[in-house]
Amino acid sequence: MTARIEVQREARRGEPVEVRIVIQHPMETGFRYDALGRQTPRNVIHRFECRYGGVEVFRASMGAGIAANPYLRFFVRAERSGDIECRWVDQENATGYASARVTVSG
Amino acid sequence: MLGTPQGTLQAILMGAEMRRGRVRLELPLVGENGHSVPMTVRVDSPMSEADYVRRIDLVSEKNPVPLMATFFLGPHMGRAEVESRVRLNGTQRVTAVAQLSDGSFWFDAADIVVNESACLDGG
């Protein structure tokens, strides 16, 4: 699964750092039919988590109510330089990973 | 029970009251296309170890599965604000319920006119 993560590279300690991520995924609702009338099985990224310096800071449990190619924007408070790591899994157990490094000063 | 918005809210609240305030749910007034509607939710919270937002649930009035997403937040986020894009099956009211670290529930609701539904129920 292709994903793009954007995080500001440098931050001051204590400042909320914006994390933006978009993941290429159809988020199949299970309500769609193909040309032959067969139902396309539901397959959504149901679990997304973000760790910063190894500690879980944000988690999302998602359903078909989240649009295809899910986009999330959230914040992480800058504590020390380290990696912001995102992991996710869909209902077919396909997993994805994206990370970005933030350098913290002050 | 989770098939209805009321049942979904009851399952979140588990008997607790929710009060309007502290939460701000932003949706456009009109969504041309229900397949992808920008949605931002923010909660008035210091996001400190002593006082933070624990979770935010997004409940749709018209989608076949009312619970669209649950966000689990914590004091490490620094700011209680999450943006995403949602699917909406028609004109409806969307409710965002936040539970704070003291256990209290707060909510905001937004009405949106959806011109082209996401047709989540295969219609």
XYZ file of C-alpha atoms in Angstrom:
229
model
C 0.000 0.000 0.000
C 1.397 3.322 -1.053
C 1.186 6.130 1.446
C 2.472 9.631 1.794
C 3.266 11.157 5.151
C 4.065 14.793 5.728
C 5.463 16.110 8.973
C 7.342 19.318 9.618
C 11.024 18.407 9.951
C 11.946 20.726 12.782
C 9.997 21.693 15.850
C 10.520 23.348 19.200
C 9.981 21.283 22.324
C 6.375 21.433 23.496
C 5.024 22.581 20.159
C 2.259 20.519 18.516
C 3.597 19.056 15.272
C 1.112 18.474 12.458
C 1.098 14.998 10.903
C -0.680 14.468 7.587
C -0.966 11.083 5.974
C -2.832 9.745 2.972
C -2.945 6.025 2.203
C -3.859 4.583 -1.174
C -6.681 2.155 -0.409
C -10.199 1.626 -1.845
C -11.870 1.303 1.590
C -14.347 -1.127 0.016
C -17.718 -0.715 1.676
C -19.028 -4.185 0.890
C -22.075 -2.531 -0.695
C -20.610 -2.303 -4.190
C -21.412 -4.693 -7.012
C -19.333 -5.409 -10.100
C -20.641 -5.626 -13.689
C -21.614 -9.266 -13.138
C -23.642 -8.454 -10.057
C -21.134 -9.930 -7.627
C -20.732 -8.140 -4.354
C -17.256 -6.752 -3.734
C -16.352 -7.875 -0.212
C -15.909 -5.247 2.457
C -12.273 -4.399 2.984
C -11.344 -1.301 4.902
C -8.281 -0.221 6.831
C -9.863 -0.810 10.203
C -6.930 -0.019 12.417
C -4.414 2.797 12.195
C -1.886 3.732 14.830
C 0.834 6.318 15.250
C 3.845 6.013 17.505
C 6.316 8.737 18.382
C 9.611 7.682 19.942
C 8.102 4.187 20.292
C 5.080 5.365 22.309
C 1.568 5.160 20.915
C 0.186 8.679 20.600
C -2.841 8.255 18.339
C -4.999 5.400 17.122
C -7.988 5.257 14.813
C -10.574 2.558 14.388
C -12.187 3.121 11.001
C -15.135 1.750 9.059
C -16.610 2.155 5.602
C -17.642 5.668 6.652
C -14.090 6.818 5.984
C -13.558 7.788 2.347
C -11.378 5.854 -0.083
C -7.689 6.731 0.114
C -8.014 7.620 3.790
C -6.552 10.911 4.869
C -5.762 11.776 8.446
C -4.385 14.959 9.938
C -3.558 15.085 13.628
C -0.984 16.482 16.029
C 1.851 15.139 18.109
C 3.542 17.229 20.798
C 7.274 17.587 20.120
C 9.211 16.095 23.024
C 12.542 14.916 21.618
C 13.975 14.148 18.206
C 12.652 10.877 16.901
C 10.541 9.035 14.399
C 6.818 9.444 13.934
C 5.744 5.994 12.770
C 2.358 5.052 11.364
C 1.108 1.503 10.893
C -2.188 0.222 9.603
C -3.950 -2.983 8.654
C -6.956 -3.779 6.474
C -9.489 -6.600 6.728
C -7.447 -8.813 4.424
C -4.557 -8.364 6.857
C -2.538 -6.277 4.419
C -0.352 -3.949 6.461
C 1.330 -0.666 5.742
C 3.972 1.519 7.313
C 5.139 5.085 6.873
C 7.423 7.173 9.021
C 8.945 10.617 9.234
C 11.655 12.050 11.445
C 11.210 15.185 13.467
C 14.136 17.093 14.946
C 13.273 18.862 18.185
C 15.187 21.858 19.525
C 14.922 23.972 22.662
C -28.333 -2.172 18.183
C -25.201 -0.836 16.462
C -27.231 -0.641 13.268
C -28.953 2.516 14.431
C -27.438 5.888 15.335
C -29.291 5.851 18.671
C -27.983 2.372 19.533
C -24.475 3.400 18.536
C -24.624 6.456 20.812
C -25.979 4.336 23.667
C -23.112 1.869 23.246
C -20.608 4.741 23.434
C -22.196 6.493 26.408
C -23.103 3.364 28.394
C -25.671 5.250 30.412
C -23.663 8.451 30.837
C -24.970 11.860 29.806
C -23.439 13.842 26.979
C -23.440 17.597 26.982
C -23.199 19.926 24.033
C -20.033 22.014 24.036
C -16.248 21.801 24.068
C -16.406 19.837 20.790
C -16.476 21.532 17.403
C -17.373 19.460 14.356
C -16.740 21.118 11.020
C -18.392 19.853 7.863
C -19.242 21.840 4.748
C -22.894 22.987 4.644
C -23.257 21.277 1.287
C -21.318 18.272 0.083
C -21.479 17.943 -3.680
C -20.308 14.374 -3.438
C -20.921 12.102 -0.468
C -18.020 9.846 -1.399
C -15.520 12.204 0.160
C -16.487 14.982 2.526
C -13.830 16.881 4.502
C -14.429 16.681 8.241
C -12.549 18.306 11.112
C -13.224 17.755 14.778
C -11.545 19.699 17.556
C -12.022 19.617 21.282
C -11.294 22.417 23.697
C -8.762 20.622 25.911
C -5.300 21.425 27.312
C -4.233 17.868 26.346
C -2.125 17.623 29.512
C -1.496 14.473 31.559
C -4.245 15.593 33.939
C -6.837 16.715 31.405
C -6.996 15.267 27.919
C -9.362 13.837 25.339
C -9.534 10.063 25.492
C -11.590 9.339 22.377
C -13.779 10.858 19.702
C -16.565 8.882 18.011
C -18.118 9.983 14.725
C -21.714 8.890 14.255
C -23.694 9.193 11.036
C -27.475 9.403 11.014
C -27.951 7.817 7.568
C -25.035 5.514 6.813
C -25.728 1.755 6.935
C -23.017 1.527 9.595
C -23.576 4.571 11.812
C -20.186 4.487 13.561
C -17.823 5.938 10.955
C -14.668 6.078 13.035
C -13.309 6.224 16.543
C -10.177 8.235 17.251
C -8.184 7.415 20.376
C -6.269 10.439 21.555
C -3.978 11.126 24.464
C -1.877 13.725 26.239
C 1.054 13.223 23.839
C -0.836 14.870 21.005
C -0.630 18.418 22.302
C -3.729 19.442 20.367
C -7.117 17.715 20.183
C -7.800 18.135 16.493
C -8.298 15.461 13.841
C -9.157 15.910 10.191
C -10.255 13.206 7.769
C -12.622 12.638 4.856
C -15.863 10.767 5.356
C -18.471 9.023 3.228
C -22.030 10.181 3.731
C -25.089 8.374 2.495
C -27.290 11.399 1.899
C -28.352 14.604 3.630
C -28.077 14.140 7.342
C -26.799 15.124 10.750
C -23.378 13.939 11.891
C -22.520 13.782 15.588
C -19.053 13.860 17.138
C -18.862 12.616 20.722
C -15.713 13.182 22.779
C -14.893 11.477 26.032
C -12.473 13.380 28.239
C -10.012 11.877 30.706
C -12.414 12.603 33.594
C -14.931 10.327 31.877
C -17.341 13.102 30.829
C -18.899 13.120 27.347
C -19.294 16.199 25.157
C -20.662 16.498 21.661
C -21.305 18.636 18.643
C -23.553 17.908 15.672
C -23.439 19.287 12.144
C -26.069 19.164 9.412
C -24.951 18.623 5.869
C -26.813 18.553 2.561
C -25.348 15.838 0.343
C -26.237 16.253 -3.329
C -24.795 13.010 -4.573
C -24.970 10.256 -1.989
C -22.112 7.829 -1.424
C -24.699 5.083 -2.112
C -23.289 2.961 0.675
C -26.292 0.670 0.612
C -25.822 -0.265 -3.027
C -28.639 1.976 -4.247
